[in-house]
């Protein structure tokens, strides 16, 4: 369950505040945030991920208003409850695919058993390359690794930043299907922020910035 | 997965750069330790050899030579002085002990020193086996001599003249071993000690030029001989034993010694006594501590240069490690920001960076330590035996700790400078820049 109230953010003193609409999502509810570039989409995403502190307002995830948490507590909260999918997928290049997942789990301080990791890798068709170095992976494998990294620790909120905008129609559909599937499996709310209108049909709830 | 493993994987991904840091650090540690060990070894060796000798009195000449020959036993003597005159001088109330030494012979390169048992007190050397020589022609061996020459009590040998081993100029009176000394790691270990009478007797038997009564006769005889030796050793092998005995008491007054080693009762003597001896007698007084310090001012220069080079390399190593870490923090800013989105705290990122630096430091310390020991071992193998003992003197643990502390301080400073971007990290900003 996600609640966002009265949220605003200011980059520097003297500049105008970004004001964001209220959001309220029940369990299993997902949402699409649409808007042209420069309107503050990424800012909203970073606020929701706890990477930025809002000027005002509350963000309640998993019954916790994390805007009020200390730095360390916020790091822990983020590690445990938030999963981020980036437009271009990044992972630590000195590690293998599996080691990246293990690193993710290390910092989220979550215990996930090996069979569970294997099951996820299998679902995302990454089993064959789990011991490969990141720079040997294909675009598609990287895209799927990005999703795996966002859901491996079973977060309460999955945030995706333009996950499909660089993909063709075919891959766009596949990625959306995987995201929704994983959100369902982990019982997480999914918020996708994009200017990609192709994926509108996947969502019942949409807000326009 | 843990933080150590993350650091390690990161180092693995830039193995060459890590190796460079380790090598540079190891080299500076090896140099620092090596120089310290040489410095310490030589200093201790010399200080040890000086024992508790405050002043040495010998024949006129170079004071440094007098100290080197009579105290460190590394050089030829300046000449002889009259025993009577030396004894008269030793009556000075400021003098606690005065020990005469007389030498001129060696056995297989080890110096035979005629002296009194008080000599051993300068070095706190104890009789290990047997007794101190009671009769002429009896000797007690320093620990190194006994070990190297494998001589035991009851063994006898023939000494040869001069301070270098030779087979040409061998005395014909055998010396008998009656005791050995416990090891002291001081110069006394390398000496063969006997009483003054032995040295006198060896030379009396074989020469008589200082028998006043026979001086004229002596001179004549000398002329008829080949002048291939110095005064004292001019042969008079057919000299009559009875004549020698007859004049024994008489020539007691004309006995000569090489030097007199003195220990003061009162440090004030340091100021007055040497000056008075140098001015009023035909003997020379030299202060071993002062002379050796003067010598070390010259010889220490090389070591000093070497340690400055070592410090220079240490500074460069610290710079390398700083650049290494800073590069990682800057270039991998995106990776580090990513770790923050995974829930990593700044402290955890700092730990990853620090572990890397400490890993380099620890490996380099082990390498450096090994390198310095191997280096010294090679040096010892190449140098003459006299210095072996000095170089093998173990460095006090404090010097090791100081060097390691210095290295780790350098590493800590490098870490401090490198982690600044982590503390100031703006995750949102880095992620918004999208492509790393």
Short mmCIF file of N, CA, C and O in Angstrom, two decimals, chain B residues 24-141:
data_model
loop_
_atom_site.label_atom_id
_atom_site.label_comp_id
_atom_site.label_asym_id
_atom_site.label_seq_id
_atom_site.Cartn_x
_atom_site.Cartn_y
_atom_site.Cartn_z
N UNK B 24 55.39 -0.68 -5.05
CA UNK B 24 55.95 0.60 -4.62
C UNK B 24 56.02 0.66 -3.10
O UNK B 24 57.03 1.06 -2.52
N UNK B 25 54.95 0.23 -2.45
CA UNK B 25 54.92 0.25 -0.99
C UNK B 25 55.95 -0.72 -0.42
O UNK B 25 56.69 -0.39 0.51
N UNK B 26 56.01 -1.91 -1.00
CA UNK B 26 56.94 -2.93 -0.49
C UNK B 26 58.37 -2.42 -0.60
O UNK B 26 59.17 -2.59 0.32
N UNK B 27 58.68 -1.77 -1.71
CA UNK B 27 60.04 -1.27 -1.92
C UNK B 27 60.39 -0.22 -0.86
O UNK B 27 61.47 -0.25 -0.27
N UNK B 28 59.45 0.68 -0.59
CA UNK B 28 59.76 1.72 0.39
C UNK B 28 59.89 1.11 1.79
O UNK B 28 60.76 1.51 2.56
N UNK B 29 59.06 0.13 2.09
CA UNK B 29 59.16 -0.51 3.41
C UNK B 29 60.49 -1.24 3.53
O UNK B 29 61.19 -1.14 4.54
N UNK B 30 60.86 -1.97 2.46
CA UNK B 30 62.11 -2.73 2.48
C UNK B 30 63.30 -1.78 2.69
O UNK B 30 64.18 -2.06 3.50
N UNK B 31 63.31 -0.67 1.96
CA UNK B 31 64.41 0.28 2.09
C UNK B 31 64.45 0.87 3.49
O UNK B 31 65.52 0.95 4.11
N UNK B 32 63.29 1.28 3.99
CA UNK B 32 63.24 1.89 5.31
C UNK B 32 63.76 0.92 6.37
O UNK B 32 64.59 1.28 7.20
N UNK B 33 63.28 -0.33 6.30
CA UNK B 33 63.71 -1.31 7.29
C UNK B 33 65.18 -1.66 7.12
O UNK B 33 65.92 -1.78 8.09
N UNK B 34 65.60 -1.82 5.87
CA UNK B 34 66.98 -2.19 5.59
C UNK B 34 67.94 -1.14 6.12
O UNK B 34 68.91 -1.47 6.83
N UNK B 35 67.67 0.11 5.79
CA UNK B 35 68.54 1.20 6.23
C UNK B 35 68.58 1.24 7.76
O UNK B 35 69.65 1.36 8.36
N UNK B 36 67.41 1.10 8.36
CA UNK B 36 67.37 1.14 9.82
C UNK B 36 68.18 0.00 10.43
O UNK B 36 68.88 0.18 11.42
N UNK B 37 68.04 -1.18 9.80
CA UNK B 37 68.76 -2.32 10.36
C UNK B 37 70.27 -2.15 10.24
O UNK B 37 71.02 -2.44 11.17
N UNK B 38 70.72 -1.66 9.09
CA UNK B 38 72.15 -1.44 8.90
C UNK B 38 72.65 -0.40 9.91
O UNK B 38 73.64 -0.60 10.61
N UNK B 39 71.90 0.70 9.98
CA UNK B 39 72.27 1.79 10.87
C UNK B 39 72.36 1.28 12.31
O UNK B 39 73.34 1.48 13.01
N UNK B 40 71.28 0.59 12.69
CA UNK B 40 71.19 0.10 14.06
C UNK B 40 72.29 -0.91 14.34
O UNK B 40 72.95 -0.85 15.37
N UNK B 41 72.48 -1.84 13.39
CA UNK B 41 73.47 -2.90 13.56
C UNK B 41 74.87 -2.33 13.74
O UNK B 41 75.58 -2.69 14.67
N UNK B 42 75.23 -1.40 12.83
CA UNK B 42 76.57 -0.83 12.89
C UNK B 42 76.76 -0.04 14.18
O UNK B 42 77.79 -0.14 14.84
N UNK B 43 75.74 0.73 14.53
CA UNK B 43 75.84 1.58 15.70
C UNK B 43 76.00 0.73 16.96
O UNK B 43 76.89 0.95 17.78
N UNK B 44 75.13 -0.29 17.04
CA UNK B 44 75.17 -1.14 18.21
C UNK B 44 76.49 -1.89 18.29
O UNK B 44 77.08 -2.03 19.35
N UNK B 45 76.94 -2.32 17.11
CA UNK B 45 78.18 -3.07 17.05
C UNK B 45 79.33 -2.21 17.57
O UNK B 45 80.14 -2.65 18.37
N UNK B 46 79.38 -0.97 17.09
CA UNK B 46 80.46 -0.08 17.52
C UNK B 46 80.32 0.25 18.99
O UNK B 46 81.29 0.20 19.74
N UNK B 47 79.09 0.57 19.39
CA UNK B 47 78.89 0.92 20.80
C UNK B 47 79.27 -0.24 21.70
O UNK B 47 79.91 -0.06 22.73
N UNK B 48 78.85 -1.44 21.27
CA UNK B 48 79.19 -2.64 22.02
C UNK B 48 80.68 -2.80 22.14
O UNK B 48 81.19 -3.15 23.19
N UNK B 49 81.34 -2.55 21.01
CA UNK B 49 82.78 -2.78 20.99
C UNK B 49 83.50 -1.76 21.84
O UNK B 49 84.55 -2.04 22.40
N UNK B 50 82.96 -0.55 21.95
CA UNK B 50 83.58 0.44 22.81
C UNK B 50 83.50 -0.02 24.26
O UNK B 50 84.32 0.38 25.08
N UNK B 51 82.52 -0.88 24.54
CA UNK B 51 82.36 -1.36 25.91
C UNK B 51 82.26 -0.20 26.86
O UNK B 51 81.62 0.80 26.57
N UNK B 52 82.93 -0.30 28.01
CA UNK B 52 82.89 0.82 28.94
C UNK B 52 84.24 1.54 28.97
O UNK B 52 84.70 1.98 30.01
N UNK B 53 84.84 1.60 27.79
CA UNK B 53 86.14 2.26 27.71
C UNK B 53 85.91 3.75 27.47
O UNK B 53 85.36 4.15 26.46
N UNK B 54 86.32 4.57 28.46
CA UNK B 54 86.10 6.01 28.36
C UNK B 54 87.24 6.70 27.62
O UNK B 54 87.03 7.71 26.95
N UNK B 55 88.43 6.15 27.80
CA UNK B 55 89.61 6.82 27.27
C UNK B 55 90.64 5.77 26.89
O UNK B 55 90.76 4.74 27.54
N UNK B 56 91.35 6.02 25.81
CA UNK B 56 92.42 5.12 25.45
C UNK B 56 93.70 5.94 25.31
O UNK B 56 93.70 7.02 24.73
N UNK B 57 94.77 5.41 25.91
CA UNK B 57 96.05 6.12 25.86
C UNK B 57 97.03 5.23 25.09
O UNK B 57 97.17 4.04 25.38
N UNK B 58 97.68 5.82 24.11
CA UNK B 58 98.62 5.05 23.31
C UNK B 58 99.70 5.96 22.78
O UNK B 58 99.85 7.11 23.23
N UNK B 59 100.43 5.46 21.78
CA UNK B 59 101.51 6.26 21.20
C UNK B 59 100.92 7.40 20.38
O UNK B 59 99.80 7.33 19.92
N UNK B 60 101.70 8.45 20.22
CA UNK B 60 101.26 9.62 19.46
C UNK B 60 100.93 9.21 18.03
O UNK B 60 101.53 8.29 17.48
N UNK B 61 100.01 9.93 17.47
CA UNK B 61 99.59 9.61 16.10
C UNK B 61 98.16 10.06 15.91
O UNK B 61 97.71 10.99 16.58
N UNK B 62 97.46 9.39 15.02
CA UNK B 62 96.07 9.77 14.78
C UNK B 62 95.19 9.22 15.89
O UNK B 62 95.24 8.03 16.19
N UNK B 63 94.39 10.08 16.53
CA UNK B 63 93.52 9.58 17.60
C UNK B 63 92.51 8.56 17.08
O UNK B 63 92.17 7.60 17.76
N UNK B 64 92.06 8.77 15.84
CA UNK B 64 91.08 7.83 15.27
C UNK B 64 91.72 6.46 15.09
O UNK B 64 91.13 5.43 15.39
N UNK B 65 92.96 6.47 14.63
CA UNK B 65 93.67 5.21 14.43
C UNK B 65 93.85 4.49 15.76
O UNK B 65 93.70 3.27 15.86
N UNK B 66 94.16 5.30 16.80
CA UNK B 66 94.35 4.70 18.12
C UNK B 66 93.07 4.01 18.58
O UNK B 66 93.10 2.88 19.08
N UNK B 67 91.94 4.68 18.37
CA UNK B 67 90.65 4.11 18.79
C UNK B 67 90.34 2.87 17.95
O UNK B 67 89.95 1.82 18.47
N UNK B 68 90.53 2.99 16.65
CA UNK B 68 90.23 1.87 15.76
C UNK B 68 91.08 0.66 16.09
O UNK B 68 90.61 -0.47 16.08
N UNK B 69 92.35 0.91 16.43
CA UNK B 69 93.24 -0.23 16.67
C UNK B 69 93.09 -0.79 18.07
O UNK B 69 92.90 -1.99 18.25
N UNK B 70 93.12 0.08 19.08
CA UNK B 70 93.18 -0.42 20.45
C UNK B 70 91.81 -0.77 21.00
O UNK B 70 91.70 -1.56 21.92
N UNK B 71 90.74 -0.14 20.46
CA UNK B 71 89.42 -0.39 21.02
C UNK B 71 88.59 -1.29 20.11
O UNK B 71 88.00 -2.26 20.55
N UNK B 72 88.55 -0.96 18.82
CA UNK B 72 87.73 -1.75 17.90
C UNK B 72 88.51 -2.89 17.25
O UNK B 72 87.94 -3.75 16.61
N UNK B 73 89.85 -2.86 17.40
CA UNK B 73 90.71 -3.89 16.83
C UNK B 73 90.49 -4.04 15.34
O UNK B 73 90.31 -5.13 14.81
N UNK B 74 90.45 -2.91 14.64
CA UNK B 74 90.20 -2.92 13.21
C UNK B 74 91.36 -2.33 12.42
O UNK B 74 91.32 -2.28 11.21
N UNK B 75 92.36 -1.80 13.10
CA UNK B 75 93.42 -1.08 12.39
C UNK B 75 94.76 -1.44 13.03
O UNK B 75 94.82 -2.10 14.06
N UNK B 76 95.85 -0.99 12.43
CA UNK B 76 97.16 -1.22 13.01
C UNK B 76 97.43 -0.23 14.12
O UNK B 76 96.95 0.90 14.07
N UNK B 77 98.19 -0.64 15.13
CA UNK B 77 98.44 0.27 16.26
C UNK B 77 99.31 1.46 15.85
O UNK B 77 100.03 1.40 14.84
N UNK B 78 99.24 2.52 16.65
CA UNK B 78 100.03 3.72 16.36
C UNK B 78 101.47 3.54 16.80
O UNK B 78 102.34 4.32 16.42
N UNK B 79 101.71 2.54 17.62
CA UNK B 79 103.07 2.33 18.14
C UNK B 79 102.96 1.86 19.58
O UNK B 79 101.87 1.53 20.03
N UNK B 80 104.07 1.82 20.29
CA UNK B 80 104.03 1.36 21.67
C UNK B 80 104.31 2.50 22.64
O UNK B 80 104.87 3.52 22.28
N UNK B 81 103.88 2.28 23.89
CA UNK B 81 104.22 3.25 24.93
C UNK B 81 104.90 2.50 26.07
O UNK B 81 104.79 1.27 26.18
N UNK B 82 105.58 3.25 26.91
CA UNK B 82 106.29 2.63 28.02
C UNK B 82 105.29 2.21 29.09
O UNK B 82 104.41 2.97 29.49
N UNK B 83 105.43 0.95 29.54
CA UNK B 83 104.52 0.41 30.55
C UNK B 83 104.65 1.19 31.84
O UNK B 83 103.66 1.53 32.49
N UNK B 84 105.89 1.53 32.19
CA UNK B 84 106.15 2.25 33.43
C UNK B 84 105.45 3.61 33.42
O UNK B 84 104.78 3.99 34.38
N UNK B 85 105.62 4.28 32.32
CA UNK B 85 105.02 5.60 32.21
C UNK B 85 103.50 5.49 32.26
O UNK B 85 102.81 6.30 32.90
N UNK B 86 102.98 4.48 31.60
CA UNK B 86 101.54 4.28 31.59
C UNK B 86 101.03 4.00 33.00
O UNK B 86 100.01 4.54 33.42
N UNK B 87 101.77 3.18 33.74
CA UNK B 87 101.36 2.85 35.11
C UNK B 87 101.38 4.09 35.99
O UNK B 87 100.49 4.28 36.82
N UNK B 88 102.37 4.92 35.77
CA UNK B 88 102.49 6.15 36.56
C UNK B 88 101.26 7.02 36.30
O UNK B 88 100.64 7.55 37.21
N UNK B 89 100.92 7.14 35.06
CA UNK B 89 99.77 7.95 34.66
C UNK B 89 98.48 7.37 35.24
O UNK B 89 97.58 8.10 35.66
N UNK B 90 98.38 6.05 35.29
CA UNK B 90 97.16 5.38 35.74
C UNK B 90 96.89 5.59 37.22
O UNK B 90 95.82 5.26 37.72
N UNK B 91 97.86 6.14 37.92
CA UNK B 91 97.67 6.36 39.36
C UNK B 91 96.78 7.56 39.62
O UNK B 91 96.38 7.82 40.75
N UNK B 92 96.48 8.32 38.60
CA UNK B 92 95.60 9.48 38.72
C UNK B 92 94.31 9.08 39.43
O UNK B 92 93.66 8.09 39.06
N UNK B 93 93.90 9.83 40.48
CA UNK B 93 92.72 9.42 41.27
C UNK B 93 91.41 9.46 40.48
O UNK B 93 90.43 8.84 40.90
N UNK B 94 91.40 10.16 39.36
CA UNK B 94 90.15 10.21 38.59
C UNK B 94 89.90 8.93 37.81
O UNK B 94 88.83 8.69 37.29
N UNK B 95 90.94 8.09 37.74
CA UNK B 95 90.82 6.85 36.96
C UNK B 95 90.33 5.72 37.84
O UNK B 95 90.86 5.48 38.92
N UNK B 96 89.27 5.04 37.38
CA UNK B 96 88.73 3.93 38.16
C UNK B 96 89.52 2.66 37.82
O UNK B 96 90.10 2.03 38.69
N UNK B 97 89.53 2.31 36.54
CA UNK B 97 90.33 1.16 36.13
C UNK B 97 91.16 1.55 34.93
O UNK B 97 90.72 2.32 34.08
N UNK B 98 92.36 0.99 34.87
CA UNK B 98 93.22 1.20 33.72
C UNK B 98 93.77 -0.17 33.36
O UNK B 98 94.38 -0.84 34.19
N UNK B 99 93.47 -0.61 32.13
CA UNK B 99 93.88 -1.95 31.72
C UNK B 99 94.86 -1.84 30.57
O UNK B 99 94.53 -1.28 29.52
N UNK B 100 96.08 -2.35 30.75
CA UNK B 100 97.04 -2.30 29.65
C UNK B 100 96.75 -3.38 28.62
O UNK B 100 96.28 -4.47 28.98
N UNK B 101 96.96 -3.09 27.36
CA UNK B 101 96.90 -4.14 26.34
C UNK B 101 98.15 -4.05 25.49
O UNK B 101 98.70 -2.98 25.27
N UNK B 102 98.55 -5.21 25.04
CA UNK B 102 99.76 -5.29 24.23
C UNK B 102 99.53 -6.38 23.21
O UNK B 102 99.09 -7.47 23.55
N UNK B 103 99.78 -6.05 21.95
CA UNK B 103 99.53 -7.08 20.94
C UNK B 103 100.40 -6.86 19.73
O UNK B 103 101.08 -5.85 19.59
N UNK B 104 100.37 -7.78 18.85
CA UNK B 104 101.21 -7.71 17.68
C UNK B 104 101.22 -9.03 16.94
O UNK B 104 101.77 -9.17 15.87
N UNK B 105 100.53 -10.01 17.54
CA UNK B 105 100.50 -11.34 16.94
C UNK B 105 99.08 -11.75 16.63
O UNK B 105 98.12 -11.18 17.13
N UNK B 106 98.97 -12.75 15.79
CA UNK B 106 97.64 -13.28 15.50
C UNK B 106 97.73 -14.77 15.33
O UNK B 106 98.81 -15.34 15.14
N UNK B 107 96.60 -15.42 15.40
CA UNK B 107 96.52 -16.81 15.01
C UNK B 107 95.35 -16.93 14.05
O UNK B 107 94.21 -16.63 14.40
N UNK B 108 95.66 -17.32 12.82
CA UNK B 108 94.66 -17.42 11.75
C UNK B 108 93.84 -16.14 11.63
O UNK B 108 92.64 -16.18 11.43
N UNK B 109 94.48 -15.02 11.78
CA UNK B 109 93.80 -13.73 11.60
C UNK B 109 93.14 -13.20 12.85
O UNK B 109 92.70 -12.06 12.88
N UNK B 110 93.06 -14.02 13.91
CA UNK B 110 92.47 -13.53 15.15
C UNK B 110 93.58 -12.96 16.04
O UNK B 110 94.57 -13.63 16.31
N UNK B 111 93.37 -11.74 16.48
CA UNK B 111 94.38 -10.99 17.21
C UNK B 111 94.63 -11.59 18.59
O UNK B 111 93.68 -11.95 19.30
N UNK B 112 95.90 -11.70 18.96
CA UNK B 112 96.25 -12.16 20.30
C UNK B 112 96.56 -10.94 21.15
O UNK B 112 97.47 -10.17 20.83
N UNK B 113 95.76 -10.73 22.18
CA UNK B 113 95.90 -9.52 23.00
C UNK B 113 96.38 -9.90 24.39
O UNK B 113 95.74 -10.68 25.09
N UNK B 114 97.53 -9.34 24.76
CA UNK B 114 98.02 -9.53 26.12
C UNK B 114 97.41 -8.47 27.00
O UNK B 114 97.45 -7.29 26.69
N UNK B 115 96.79 -8.90 28.10
CA UNK B 115 96.12 -7.93 28.97
C UNK B 115 95.93 -8.55 30.35
O UNK B 115 96.56 -9.54 30.70
N UNK B 116 95.04 -7.92 31.12
CA UNK B 116 94.73 -8.46 32.44
C UNK B 116 93.26 -8.86 32.44
O UNK B 116 92.50 -8.44 31.58
N UNK B 117 92.87 -9.63 33.47
CA UNK B 117 91.50 -10.13 33.47
C UNK B 117 90.47 -9.01 33.50
O UNK B 117 89.35 -9.18 33.04
N UNK B 118 90.87 -7.84 34.03
CA UNK B 118 89.95 -6.69 34.07
C UNK B 118 89.43 -6.32 32.68
O UNK B 118 88.38 -5.71 32.55
N UNK B 119 90.20 -6.69 31.66
CA UNK B 119 89.81 -6.38 30.29
C UNK B 119 88.41 -6.91 29.98
O UNK B 119 87.61 -6.26 29.33
N UNK B 120 88.13 -8.12 30.49
CA UNK B 120 86.83 -8.75 30.19
C UNK B 120 85.68 -7.96 30.80
O UNK B 120 84.56 -8.00 30.30
N UNK B 121 85.97 -7.21 31.87
CA UNK B 121 84.92 -6.45 32.54
C UNK B 121 84.38 -5.33 31.65
O UNK B 121 83.21 -4.97 31.74
N UNK B 122 85.24 -4.80 30.77
CA UNK B 122 84.78 -3.76 29.83
C UNK B 122 83.60 -4.26 28.99
O UNK B 122 82.76 -3.50 28.55
N UNK B 123 83.60 -5.56 28.71
CA UNK B 123 82.59 -6.14 27.82
C UNK B 123 81.63 -7.06 28.58
O UNK B 123 80.83 -7.73 27.98
N UNK B 124 81.76 -7.06 29.89
CA UNK B 124 80.96 -7.96 30.73
C UNK B 124 81.05 -9.41 30.22
O UNK B 124 80.06 -10.13 30.17
N UNK B 125 82.23 -9.78 29.77
CA UNK B 125 82.42 -11.14 29.26
C UNK B 125 82.78 -12.06 30.42
O UNK B 125 83.58 -11.71 31.29
N UNK B 126 82.14 -13.24 30.44
CA UNK B 126 82.40 -14.19 31.52
C UNK B 126 83.19 -15.37 30.96
O UNK B 126 83.04 -15.73 29.79
N UNK B 127 83.99 -15.97 31.81
CA UNK B 127 84.67 -17.20 31.42
C UNK B 127 83.61 -18.29 31.30
O UNK B 127 82.82 -18.51 32.22
N UNK B 128 83.55 -18.90 30.12
CA UNK B 128 82.53 -19.91 29.87
C UNK B 128 83.03 -21.27 30.33
O UNK B 128 82.34 -22.02 31.01
N UNK B 129 84.26 -21.56 29.95
CA UNK B 129 84.90 -22.83 30.29
C UNK B 129 86.32 -22.55 30.72
O UNK B 129 86.95 -21.66 30.17
N UNK B 130 86.82 -23.33 31.66
CA UNK B 130 88.23 -23.20 32.03
C UNK B 130 88.50 -22.00 32.93
O UNK B 130 87.64 -21.57 33.68
N UNK B 131 89.70 -21.44 32.80
CA UNK B 131 90.14 -20.39 33.71
C UNK B 131 90.81 -19.27 32.94
O UNK B 131 91.11 -19.40 31.75
N UNK B 132 91.06 -18.16 33.62
CA UNK B 132 91.86 -17.07 33.06
C UNK B 132 93.33 -17.51 33.13
O UNK B 132 93.73 -18.12 34.12
N UNK B 133 94.13 -17.24 32.10
CA UNK B 133 95.52 -17.70 32.08
C UNK B 133 96.29 -17.27 33.34
O UNK B 133 96.24 -16.11 33.74
N UNK B 134 96.95 -18.25 33.97
CA UNK B 134 97.74 -17.94 35.17
C UNK B 134 99.19 -17.78 34.79
O UNK B 134 99.91 -16.99 35.37
N UNK B 135 99.62 -18.54 33.81
CA UNK B 135 101.03 -18.54 33.43
C UNK B 135 101.20 -17.99 32.02
O UNK B 135 100.24 -18.00 31.23
N UNK B 136 102.37 -17.53 31.72
CA UNK B 136 102.63 -17.10 30.34
C UNK B 136 102.37 -18.24 29.37
O UNK B 136 102.43 -19.42 29.76
N UNK B 137 102.07 -17.89 28.16
CA UNK B 137 101.81 -18.82 27.07
C UNK B 137 100.50 -19.59 27.24
O UNK B 137 100.24 -20.55 26.54
N UNK B 138 99.67 -19.12 28.14
CA UNK B 138 98.32 -19.69 28.23
C UNK B 138 97.35 -18.66 27.68
O UNK B 138 97.53 -17.45 27.88
N UNK B 139 96.32 -19.13 26.97
CA UNK B 139 95.37 -18.18 26.38
C UNK B 139 93.94 -18.58 26.69
O UNK B 139 93.63 -19.74 26.97
N UNK B 140 93.06 -17.56 26.64
CA UNK B 140 91.63 -17.81 26.73
C UNK B 140 91.04 -17.26 25.43
O UNK B 140 91.48 -16.23 24.92
N UNK B 141 90.06 -18.01 24.83
CA UNK B 141 89.57 -17.64 23.50
C UNK B 141 88.23 -16.92 23.59
O UNK B 141 87.36 -17.30 24.39
#
